[in-house]
Coordinates of C-alpha atoms in Angstrom, one line a residue:
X1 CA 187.1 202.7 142.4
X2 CA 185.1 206.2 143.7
X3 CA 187.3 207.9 145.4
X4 CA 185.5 209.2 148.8
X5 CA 185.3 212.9 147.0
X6 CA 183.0 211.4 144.4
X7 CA 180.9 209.4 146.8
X8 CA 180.3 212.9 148.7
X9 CA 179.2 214.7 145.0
X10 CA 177.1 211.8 144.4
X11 CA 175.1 212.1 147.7
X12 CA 175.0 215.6 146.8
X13 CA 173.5 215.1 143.4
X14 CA 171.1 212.3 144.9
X15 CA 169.8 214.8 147.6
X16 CA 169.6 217.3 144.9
X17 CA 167.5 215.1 142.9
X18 CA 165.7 214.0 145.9
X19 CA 164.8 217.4 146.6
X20 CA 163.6 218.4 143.1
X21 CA 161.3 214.7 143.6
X22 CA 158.8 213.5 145.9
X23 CA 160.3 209.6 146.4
X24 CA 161.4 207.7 149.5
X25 CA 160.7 208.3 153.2
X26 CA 159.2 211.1 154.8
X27 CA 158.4 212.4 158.7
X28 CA 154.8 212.9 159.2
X29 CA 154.1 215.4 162.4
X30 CA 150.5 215.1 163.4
X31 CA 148.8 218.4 163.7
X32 CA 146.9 217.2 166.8
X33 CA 148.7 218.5 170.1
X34 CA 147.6 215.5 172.3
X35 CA 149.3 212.9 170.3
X36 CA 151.6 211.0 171.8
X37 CA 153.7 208.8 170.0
X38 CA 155.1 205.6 171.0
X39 CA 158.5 205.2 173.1
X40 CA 161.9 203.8 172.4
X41 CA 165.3 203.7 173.9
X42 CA 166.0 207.0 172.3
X43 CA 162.6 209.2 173.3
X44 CA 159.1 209.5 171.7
X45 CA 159.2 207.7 167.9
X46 CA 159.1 209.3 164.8
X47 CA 155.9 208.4 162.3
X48 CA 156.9 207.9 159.0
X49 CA 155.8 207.0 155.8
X50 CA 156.7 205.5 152.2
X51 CA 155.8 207.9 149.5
X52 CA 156.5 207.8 145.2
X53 CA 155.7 210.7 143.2
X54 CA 153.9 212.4 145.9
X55 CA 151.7 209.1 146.9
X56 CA 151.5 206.8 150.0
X57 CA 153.0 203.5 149.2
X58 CA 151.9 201.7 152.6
X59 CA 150.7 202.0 155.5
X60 CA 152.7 204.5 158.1
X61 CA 154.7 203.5 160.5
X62 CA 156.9 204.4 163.9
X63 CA 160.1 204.2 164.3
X64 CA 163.6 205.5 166.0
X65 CA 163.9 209.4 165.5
X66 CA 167.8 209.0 166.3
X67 CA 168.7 205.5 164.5
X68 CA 167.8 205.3 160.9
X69 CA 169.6 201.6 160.8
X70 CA 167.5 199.0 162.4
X71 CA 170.6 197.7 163.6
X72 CA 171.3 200.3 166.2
X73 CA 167.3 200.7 167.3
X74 CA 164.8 197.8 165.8
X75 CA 162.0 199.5 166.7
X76 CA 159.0 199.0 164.3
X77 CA 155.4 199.5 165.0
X78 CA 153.0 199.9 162.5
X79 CA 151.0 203.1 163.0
X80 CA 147.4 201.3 163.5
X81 CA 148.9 198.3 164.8
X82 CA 147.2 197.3 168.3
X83 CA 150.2 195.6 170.8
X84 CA 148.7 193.7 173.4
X85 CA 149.6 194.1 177.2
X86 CA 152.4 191.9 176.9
X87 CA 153.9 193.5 174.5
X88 CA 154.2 196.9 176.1
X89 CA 155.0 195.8 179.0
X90 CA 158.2 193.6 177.4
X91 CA 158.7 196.9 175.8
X92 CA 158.9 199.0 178.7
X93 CA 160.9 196.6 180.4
X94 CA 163.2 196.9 177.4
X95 CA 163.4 200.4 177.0
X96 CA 164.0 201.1 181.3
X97 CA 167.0 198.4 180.4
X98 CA 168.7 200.7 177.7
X99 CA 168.5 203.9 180.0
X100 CA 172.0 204.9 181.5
X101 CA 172.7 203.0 184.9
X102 CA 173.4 205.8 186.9
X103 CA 170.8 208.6 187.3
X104 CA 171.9 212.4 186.7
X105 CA 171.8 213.2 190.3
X106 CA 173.8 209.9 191.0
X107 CA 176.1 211.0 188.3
X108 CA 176.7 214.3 189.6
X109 CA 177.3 212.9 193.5
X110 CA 180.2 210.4 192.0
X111 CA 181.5 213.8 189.9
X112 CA 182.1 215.5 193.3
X113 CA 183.5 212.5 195.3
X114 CA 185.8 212.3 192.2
X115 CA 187.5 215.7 192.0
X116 CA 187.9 215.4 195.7
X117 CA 190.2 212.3 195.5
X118 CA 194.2 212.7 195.3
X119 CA 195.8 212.6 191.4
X120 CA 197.0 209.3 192.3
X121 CA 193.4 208.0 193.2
X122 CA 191.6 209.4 189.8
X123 CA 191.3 206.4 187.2
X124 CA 189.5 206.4 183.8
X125 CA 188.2 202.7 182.6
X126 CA 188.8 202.9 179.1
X127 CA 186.8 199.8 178.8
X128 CA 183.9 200.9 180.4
X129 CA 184.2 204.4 179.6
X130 CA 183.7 205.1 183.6
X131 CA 185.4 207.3 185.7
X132 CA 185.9 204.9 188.9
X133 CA 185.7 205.7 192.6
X134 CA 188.2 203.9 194.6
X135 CA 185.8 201.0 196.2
X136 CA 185.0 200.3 192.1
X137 CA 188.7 199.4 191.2
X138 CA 188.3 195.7 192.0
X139 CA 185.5 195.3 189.7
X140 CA 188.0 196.8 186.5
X141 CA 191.4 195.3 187.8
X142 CA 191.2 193.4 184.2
X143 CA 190.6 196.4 182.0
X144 CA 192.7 199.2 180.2
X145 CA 192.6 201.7 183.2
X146 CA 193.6 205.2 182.8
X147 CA 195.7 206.8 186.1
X148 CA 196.7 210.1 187.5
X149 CA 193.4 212.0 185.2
X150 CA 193.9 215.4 185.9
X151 CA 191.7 218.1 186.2
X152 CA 192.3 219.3 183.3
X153 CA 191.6 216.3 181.8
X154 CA 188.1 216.2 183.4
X155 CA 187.7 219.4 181.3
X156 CA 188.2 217.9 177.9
X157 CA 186.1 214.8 178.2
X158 CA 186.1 214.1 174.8
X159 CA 189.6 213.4 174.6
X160 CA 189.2 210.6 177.4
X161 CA 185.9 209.3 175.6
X162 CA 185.9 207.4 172.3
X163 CA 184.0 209.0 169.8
X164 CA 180.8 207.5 169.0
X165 CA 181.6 207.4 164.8
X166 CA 177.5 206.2 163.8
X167 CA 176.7 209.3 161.6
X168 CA 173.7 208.4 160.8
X169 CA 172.5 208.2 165.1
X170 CA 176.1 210.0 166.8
X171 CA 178.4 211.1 164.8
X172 CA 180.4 212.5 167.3
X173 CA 183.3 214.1 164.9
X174 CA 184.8 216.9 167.0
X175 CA 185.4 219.8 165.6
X176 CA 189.1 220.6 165.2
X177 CA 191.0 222.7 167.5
X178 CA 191.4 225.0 164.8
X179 CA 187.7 225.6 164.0
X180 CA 186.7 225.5 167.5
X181 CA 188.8 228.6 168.6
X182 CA 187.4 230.2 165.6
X183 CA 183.9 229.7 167.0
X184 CA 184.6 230.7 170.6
X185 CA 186.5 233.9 169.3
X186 CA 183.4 234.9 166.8
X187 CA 180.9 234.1 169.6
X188 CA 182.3 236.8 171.9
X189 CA 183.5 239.1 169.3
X190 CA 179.4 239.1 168.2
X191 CA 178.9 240.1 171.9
X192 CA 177.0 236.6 173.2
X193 CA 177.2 235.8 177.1
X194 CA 175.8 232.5 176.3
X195 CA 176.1 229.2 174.5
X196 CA 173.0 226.6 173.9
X197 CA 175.7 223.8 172.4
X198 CA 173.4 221.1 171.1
X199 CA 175.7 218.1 169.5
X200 CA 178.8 220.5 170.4
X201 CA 180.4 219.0 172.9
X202 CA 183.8 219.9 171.9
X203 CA 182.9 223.7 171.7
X204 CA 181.4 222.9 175.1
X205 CA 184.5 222.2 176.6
X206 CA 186.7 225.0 175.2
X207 CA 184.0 227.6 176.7
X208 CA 184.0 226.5 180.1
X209 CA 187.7 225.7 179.9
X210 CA 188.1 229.8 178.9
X211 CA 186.1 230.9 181.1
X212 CA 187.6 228.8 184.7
X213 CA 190.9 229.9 183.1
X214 CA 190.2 233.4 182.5
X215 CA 188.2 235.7 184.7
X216 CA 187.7 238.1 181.8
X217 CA 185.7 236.0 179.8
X218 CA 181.8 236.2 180.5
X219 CA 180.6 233.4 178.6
X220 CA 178.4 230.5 179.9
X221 CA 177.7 227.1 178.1
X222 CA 175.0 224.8 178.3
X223 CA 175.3 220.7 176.4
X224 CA 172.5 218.8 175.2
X225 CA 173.7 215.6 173.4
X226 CA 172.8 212.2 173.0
X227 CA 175.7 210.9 174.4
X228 CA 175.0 210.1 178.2
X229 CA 178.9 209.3 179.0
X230 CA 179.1 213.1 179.2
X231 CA 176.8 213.1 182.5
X232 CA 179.8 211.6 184.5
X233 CA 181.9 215.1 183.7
X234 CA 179.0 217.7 184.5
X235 CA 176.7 219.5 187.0
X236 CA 173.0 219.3 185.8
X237 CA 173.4 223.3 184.9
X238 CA 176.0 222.0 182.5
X239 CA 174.8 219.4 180.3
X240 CA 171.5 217.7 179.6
X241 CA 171.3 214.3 178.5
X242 CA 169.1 215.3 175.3
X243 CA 168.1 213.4 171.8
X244 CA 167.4 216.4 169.4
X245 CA 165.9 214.4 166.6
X246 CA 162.9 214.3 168.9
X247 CA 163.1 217.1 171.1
X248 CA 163.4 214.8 174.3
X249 CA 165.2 215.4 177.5
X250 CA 166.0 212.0 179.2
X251 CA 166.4 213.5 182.9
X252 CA 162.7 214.8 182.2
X253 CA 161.3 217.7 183.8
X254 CA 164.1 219.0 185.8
X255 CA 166.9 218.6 182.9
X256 CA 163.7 220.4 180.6
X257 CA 163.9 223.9 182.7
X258 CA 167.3 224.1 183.2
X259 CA 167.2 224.3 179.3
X260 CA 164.0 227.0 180.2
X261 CA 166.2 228.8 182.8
X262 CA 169.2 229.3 180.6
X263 CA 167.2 230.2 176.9
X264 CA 165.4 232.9 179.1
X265 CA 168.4 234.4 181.4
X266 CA 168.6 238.2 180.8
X267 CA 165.1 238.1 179.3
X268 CA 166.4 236.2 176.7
X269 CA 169.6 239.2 175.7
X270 CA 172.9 237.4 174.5
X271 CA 172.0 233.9 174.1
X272 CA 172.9 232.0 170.8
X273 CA 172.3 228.4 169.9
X274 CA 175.2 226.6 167.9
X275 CA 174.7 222.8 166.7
X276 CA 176.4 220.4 164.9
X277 CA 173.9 217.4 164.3
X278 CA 174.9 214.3 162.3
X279 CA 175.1 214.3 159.0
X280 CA 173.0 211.3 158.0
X281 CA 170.2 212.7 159.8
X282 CA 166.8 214.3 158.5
X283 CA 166.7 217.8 158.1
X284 CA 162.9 218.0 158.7
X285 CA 163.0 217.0 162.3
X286 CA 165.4 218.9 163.2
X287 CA 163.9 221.9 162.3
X288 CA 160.8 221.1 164.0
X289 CA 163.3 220.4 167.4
X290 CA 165.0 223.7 166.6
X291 CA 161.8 225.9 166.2
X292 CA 160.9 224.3 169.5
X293 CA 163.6 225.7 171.5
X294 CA 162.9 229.2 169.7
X295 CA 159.4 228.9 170.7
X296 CA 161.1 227.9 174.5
X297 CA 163.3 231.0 174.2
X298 CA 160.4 233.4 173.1
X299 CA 158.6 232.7 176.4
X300 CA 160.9 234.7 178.0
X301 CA 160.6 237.5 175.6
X302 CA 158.2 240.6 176.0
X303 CA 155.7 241.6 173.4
X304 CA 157.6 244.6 172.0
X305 CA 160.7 241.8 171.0
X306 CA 158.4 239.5 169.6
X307 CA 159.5 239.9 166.0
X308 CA 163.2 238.8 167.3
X309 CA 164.9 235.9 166.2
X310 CA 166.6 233.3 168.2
X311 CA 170.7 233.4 166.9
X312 CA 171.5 230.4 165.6
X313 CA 174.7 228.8 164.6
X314 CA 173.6 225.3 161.7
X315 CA 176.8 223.6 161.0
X316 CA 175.9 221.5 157.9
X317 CA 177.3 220.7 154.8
X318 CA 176.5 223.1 151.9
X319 CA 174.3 221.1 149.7
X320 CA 171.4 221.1 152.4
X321 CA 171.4 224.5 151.7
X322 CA 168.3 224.9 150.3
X323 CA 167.0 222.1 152.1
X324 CA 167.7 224.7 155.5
X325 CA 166.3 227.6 153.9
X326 CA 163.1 226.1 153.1
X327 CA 162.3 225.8 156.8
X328 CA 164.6 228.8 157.7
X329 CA 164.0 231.8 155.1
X330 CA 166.4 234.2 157.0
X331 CA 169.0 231.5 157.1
X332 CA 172.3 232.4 154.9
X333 CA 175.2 230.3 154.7
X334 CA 179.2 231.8 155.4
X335 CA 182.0 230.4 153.5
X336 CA 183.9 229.4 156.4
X337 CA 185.0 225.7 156.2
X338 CA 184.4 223.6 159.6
X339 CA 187.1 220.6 159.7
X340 CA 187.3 217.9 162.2
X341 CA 189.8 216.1 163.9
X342 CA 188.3 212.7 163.6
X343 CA 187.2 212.7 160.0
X344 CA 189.3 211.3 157.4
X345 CA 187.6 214.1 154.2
X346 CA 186.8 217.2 156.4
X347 CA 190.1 218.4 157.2
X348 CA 191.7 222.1 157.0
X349 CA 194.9 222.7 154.2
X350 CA 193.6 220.8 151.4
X351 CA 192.1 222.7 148.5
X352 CA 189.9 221.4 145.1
X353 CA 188.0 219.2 145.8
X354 CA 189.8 217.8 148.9
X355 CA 188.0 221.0 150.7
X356 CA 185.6 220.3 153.5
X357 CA 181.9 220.7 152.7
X358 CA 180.8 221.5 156.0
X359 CA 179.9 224.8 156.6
X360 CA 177.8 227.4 158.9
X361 CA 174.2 228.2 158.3
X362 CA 172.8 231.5 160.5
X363 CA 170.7 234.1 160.7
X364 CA 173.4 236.3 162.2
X365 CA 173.3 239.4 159.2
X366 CA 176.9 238.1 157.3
X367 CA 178.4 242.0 157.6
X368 CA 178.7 241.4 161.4
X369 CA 181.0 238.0 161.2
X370 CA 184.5 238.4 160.1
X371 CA 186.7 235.2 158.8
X372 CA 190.0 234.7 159.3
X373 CA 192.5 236.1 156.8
X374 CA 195.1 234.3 157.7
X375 CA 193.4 230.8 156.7
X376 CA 192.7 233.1 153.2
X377 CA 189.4 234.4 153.4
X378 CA 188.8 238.0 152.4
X379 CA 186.3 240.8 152.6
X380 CA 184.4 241.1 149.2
X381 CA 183.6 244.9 148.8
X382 CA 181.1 244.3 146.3
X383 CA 178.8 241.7 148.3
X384 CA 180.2 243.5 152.0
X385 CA 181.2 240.0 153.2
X386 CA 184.0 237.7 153.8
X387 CA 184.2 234.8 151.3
X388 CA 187.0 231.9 150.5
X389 CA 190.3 232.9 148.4
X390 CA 189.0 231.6 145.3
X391 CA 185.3 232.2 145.4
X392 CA 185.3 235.0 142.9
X393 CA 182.4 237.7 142.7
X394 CA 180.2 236.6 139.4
X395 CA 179.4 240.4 137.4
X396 CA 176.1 238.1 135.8
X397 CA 175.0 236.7 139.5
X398 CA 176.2 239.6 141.3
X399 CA 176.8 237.7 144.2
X400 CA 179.9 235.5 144.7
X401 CA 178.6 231.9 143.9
X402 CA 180.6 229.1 145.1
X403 CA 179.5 227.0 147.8
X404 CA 182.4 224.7 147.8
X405 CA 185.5 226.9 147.9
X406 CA 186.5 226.3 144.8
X407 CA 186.2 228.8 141.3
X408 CA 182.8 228.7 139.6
X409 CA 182.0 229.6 136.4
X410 CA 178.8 231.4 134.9
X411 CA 176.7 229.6 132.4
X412 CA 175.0 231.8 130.2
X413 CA 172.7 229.0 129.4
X414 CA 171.6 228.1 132.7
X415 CA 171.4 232.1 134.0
X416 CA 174.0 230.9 136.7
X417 CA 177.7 229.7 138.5
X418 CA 177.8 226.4 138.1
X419 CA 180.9 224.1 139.2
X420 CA 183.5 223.9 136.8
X421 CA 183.6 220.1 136.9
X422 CA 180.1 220.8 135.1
X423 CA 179.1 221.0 131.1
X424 CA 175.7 222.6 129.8
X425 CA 174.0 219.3 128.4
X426 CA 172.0 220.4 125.6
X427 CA 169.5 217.4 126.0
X428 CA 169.0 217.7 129.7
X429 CA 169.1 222.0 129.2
X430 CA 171.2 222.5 132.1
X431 CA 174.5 221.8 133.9
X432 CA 175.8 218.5 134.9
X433 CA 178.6 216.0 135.4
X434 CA 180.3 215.2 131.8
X435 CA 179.4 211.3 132.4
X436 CA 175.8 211.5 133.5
X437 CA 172.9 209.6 132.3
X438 CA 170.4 211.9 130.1
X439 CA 167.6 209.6 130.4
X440 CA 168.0 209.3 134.1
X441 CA 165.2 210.5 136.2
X442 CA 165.1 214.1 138.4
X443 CA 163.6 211.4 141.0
X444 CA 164.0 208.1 141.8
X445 CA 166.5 205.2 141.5
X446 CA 170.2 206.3 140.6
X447 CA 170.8 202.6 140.0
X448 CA 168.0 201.0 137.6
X449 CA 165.9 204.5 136.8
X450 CA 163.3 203.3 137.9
X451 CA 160.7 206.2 140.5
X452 CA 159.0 203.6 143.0
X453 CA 162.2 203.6 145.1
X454 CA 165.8 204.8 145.8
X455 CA 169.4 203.5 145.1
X456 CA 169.1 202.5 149.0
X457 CA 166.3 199.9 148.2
X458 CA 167.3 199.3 144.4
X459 CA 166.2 195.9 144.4
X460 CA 168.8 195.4 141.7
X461 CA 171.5 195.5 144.5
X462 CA 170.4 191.8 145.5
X463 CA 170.8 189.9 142.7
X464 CA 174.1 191.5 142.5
X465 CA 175.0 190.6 145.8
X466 CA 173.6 187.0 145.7
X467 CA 175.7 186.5 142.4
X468 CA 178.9 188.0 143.8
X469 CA 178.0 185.3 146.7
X470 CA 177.1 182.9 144.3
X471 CA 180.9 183.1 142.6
X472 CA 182.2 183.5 146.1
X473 CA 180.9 180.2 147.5
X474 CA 181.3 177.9 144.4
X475 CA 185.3 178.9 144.5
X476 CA 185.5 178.1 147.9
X477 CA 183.2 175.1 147.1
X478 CA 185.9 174.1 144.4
X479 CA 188.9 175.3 146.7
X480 CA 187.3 172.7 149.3
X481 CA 187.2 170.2 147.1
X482 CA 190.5 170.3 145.2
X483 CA 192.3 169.8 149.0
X484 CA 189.7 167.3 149.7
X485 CA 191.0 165.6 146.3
X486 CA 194.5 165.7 147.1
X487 CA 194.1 165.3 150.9
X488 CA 192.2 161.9 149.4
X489 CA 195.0 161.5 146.7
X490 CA 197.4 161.3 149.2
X491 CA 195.5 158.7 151.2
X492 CA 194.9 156.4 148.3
X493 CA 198.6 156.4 147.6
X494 CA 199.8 155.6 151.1
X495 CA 197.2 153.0 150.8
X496 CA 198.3 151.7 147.4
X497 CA 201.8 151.8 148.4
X498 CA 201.4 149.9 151.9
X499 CA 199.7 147.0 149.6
X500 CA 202.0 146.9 146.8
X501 CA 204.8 146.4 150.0
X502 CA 202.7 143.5 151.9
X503 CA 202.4 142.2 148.4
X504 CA 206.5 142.4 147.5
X505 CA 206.7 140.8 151.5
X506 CA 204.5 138.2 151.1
X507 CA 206.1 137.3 147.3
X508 CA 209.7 137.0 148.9
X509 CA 208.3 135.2 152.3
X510 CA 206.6 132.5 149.5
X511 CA 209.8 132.4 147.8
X512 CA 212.5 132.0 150.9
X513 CA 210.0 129.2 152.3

């Protein structure tokens, strides 16, 4: 069996492949500015559309820019597809019954009333996930209530709420404490007054916790994230109730220019944006969300600054590194490794291949940002920045060349650092895994080989699935039957027995008479 190590190299090898390929599904973002897409749940719909070696399969289509399993959002509309009256209105009706009961300005009016009440009077539903006013405790007097939530408590939401774990829609893994501190230090080392956390809610909560704790500290923070739970826990210059797949603020207008208003504070001077999207998500929309809030913040920016650049923080894991650069030229990626508290592979202390991928992509210049030496990073006089303990400065490359923290070598072959897991394959002319397939394709299938489709859709997965049902159901059929058989066994001998004894009864009544 894969250990989870190998799952992650093989994603990484399939998005490299994907990359180097044109297969599978892509975003189309009409040039037009009028468009208007259709709604979901979840904010305007993404168009996509099915393509093979650089061609349209089928027709385009709309659907969920947070949920890429139909499961979580079913929404499907085909992109010329004409819905009758009915139909939209059954999906508006739909769409206002997924929206958060409570309004942001209700929200923030049951906040206050909250942090008024005695310790004794504060209660958590765990159930509900619902901080409850005293006239709502009848109505939870059956669920897991938490008592006596303290303020500082109210400061650490994330710790109350469960963690949403979807990674392809939420993927709320919260930074560790460890790499959160980092952040927060390196934020005001590098001089920022101001924090645009978008998926960060957990570096969110440390910032505003340092700054009511001490007076010293300067820096302000601003949440967008998907996660609406948060509303109960903020004032609306505090956190926006935001899907960033789309670019969509859910409190509309008003929760749009608080973003304005903080982006622009200072004429724009000491802002930076740090986000921490999930990992199953497309890199493509994202972009196009994140150069929309540059374009927000540039408003605010005079002529003479125009050639400035937004600073951003993208924490992503390495292999999308080109991916990033493509739509980000200035981007450059820092060894650090981010770690979470709720992930089971992306924790700090282990080393190999056991490392976290997960690292930070900015456009802060890398000589400016300084990494801990205690956790073993160190400067690199020859490349003037920090790198990991074992990522070793290549004479060939002149750079130092790992991306995953552990030792690359240089193959002379290839012109580059390669992993040392790798071999040169002299029929595929360059590096690779030792058991890859030669005749496998750059693009395509990883199962069958085949370029119309990917190992997602391998229609080869099926039958495989239907057999392994197959064998499933005909040993349960044959378990059924063997009890059925001696269930029936067991009946036909109590039945034979019972005779044979009214037979021996009625012989010895014949014989007595």
């Amino acid at each position: 069996m894969a250990s989870p190590r190998d799952r992650l190299e093989a994603v990484e090898a399939e998005e490299s492949a994907s990359r180097r390929g044109s297969s599978g599904v892509e975003v189309v973002f009409p040039s037009d500015p009028a468009f208007s897409a259709p709604l979901c749940p979840h904010g305007p719909t993404l168009l996509f559309v099915k393509v093979s070696q650089g061609k349209e399969e089928t027709r385009r289509f709309y659907a969920c820019s947070a949920c890429r399993d139909r499961k979580d959002c079913n929404f499907f509309q085909w992109e010329d597809e004409k819905l009758s009256e009915a139909r939209l209105a059954a999906r508006e009706a739909h769409n206002r019954r997924c929206q958060p009961p409570l309004s942001r300005r209700q929200c923030v009016e049951r906040y206050l009333k909250f942090i008024e009440l005695p310790l004794t009077q504060r209660k958590f539903c765990q159930r509900c996930q619902q901080l409850l006013l005293p006239d709502e405790w009848g109505r939870h007097c059956e669920h897991q209530v938490m008592g006596d939530v303290s303020i500082t408590q109210l400061r650490r939401p994330s710790q109350l709420l469960y963690p949403l774990e979807n990674k392809k829609a939420n993927a709320q893994y919260l930074f560790a404490d460890r790499s959160c501190q980092f952040l927060v230090d390196l934020l005001s080392t590098l001089g920022f007054r101001r924090v645009l956390c978008v998926g960060t809610p957990r570096l969110h909560e440390l910032i505003m916790s340092t700054a009511s704790g001490d007076k010293k500290s300067n820096i302000k923070s601003l949440l967008l994230d998907i996660d609406f739970r948060y509303s109960q826990f903020y004032m609306e210059d505090s956190f926006c109730h935001y899907n960033m797949f789309n670019h969509h603020f859910f409190d509309g207008k008003a929760a749009l220019e608080v973003c304005r208003a903080f982006l622009q504070e200072d004429e724009g001077e000491g802002v930076i944006m740090v986000t921490d999207p999930p990992f199953g998500g497309l890199v493509e929309p994202l972009a196009v969300t994140f150069k929309k809030l540059i374009a927000m913040w540039k408003e605010g920016q005079s002529q003479d600054d125009s050639h400035k650049e937004l600073p951003i923080f993208w924490i992503f894991p390495y292999f999308f590194e080109s991916r990033i650069c493509q739509f980000f030229p200035s981007f450059c990626m820092l060894d650090y490794q981010v770690d979470y508290d709720n992930h089971a592979l992306y924790k700090h202390g282990k080393t190999g291949r056991k490392q976290s991928p997960v690292r930070i992509f900015t456009n802060v210049p890398r000589d400016k940002i300084i990494l801990p030496t205690e956790e073993g990073y160190r400067l690199c006089p020859l490349c003037q920045r920090y790198v990991s303990l074992d990522n070793q400065h290549c004479e060939h490359c002149n750079s130092c060349t790992s991306k995953d923290g552990r030792k690359w070598r240089h193959c002379f072959l290839c012109k580059k650092c390669v992993k040392p897991s790798w071999i040169h394959c002299g029929i595929c002319n360059h590096c690779a895994l030792p058991g890859h397939s030669c005749e496998g394709p750059k693009d395509g299938c990883f199962i069958c080989g085949e370029l119309d489709h990917k190992r997602s859709t391998c229609p080869n997965i099926a039958p495989s699935k239907r057999a392994n049902k197959a064998v499933r159901k005909q040993k349960q059929r044959k378990s059924n039957k063997m009890k059925m058989e001696t269930t029936k066994g067991q009946s036909m001998n109590h039945t034979s027995v019972t005779r044979k004894k009214k037979r021996r009864e009625r012989a010895h009544q014949y014989l007595c008479s």
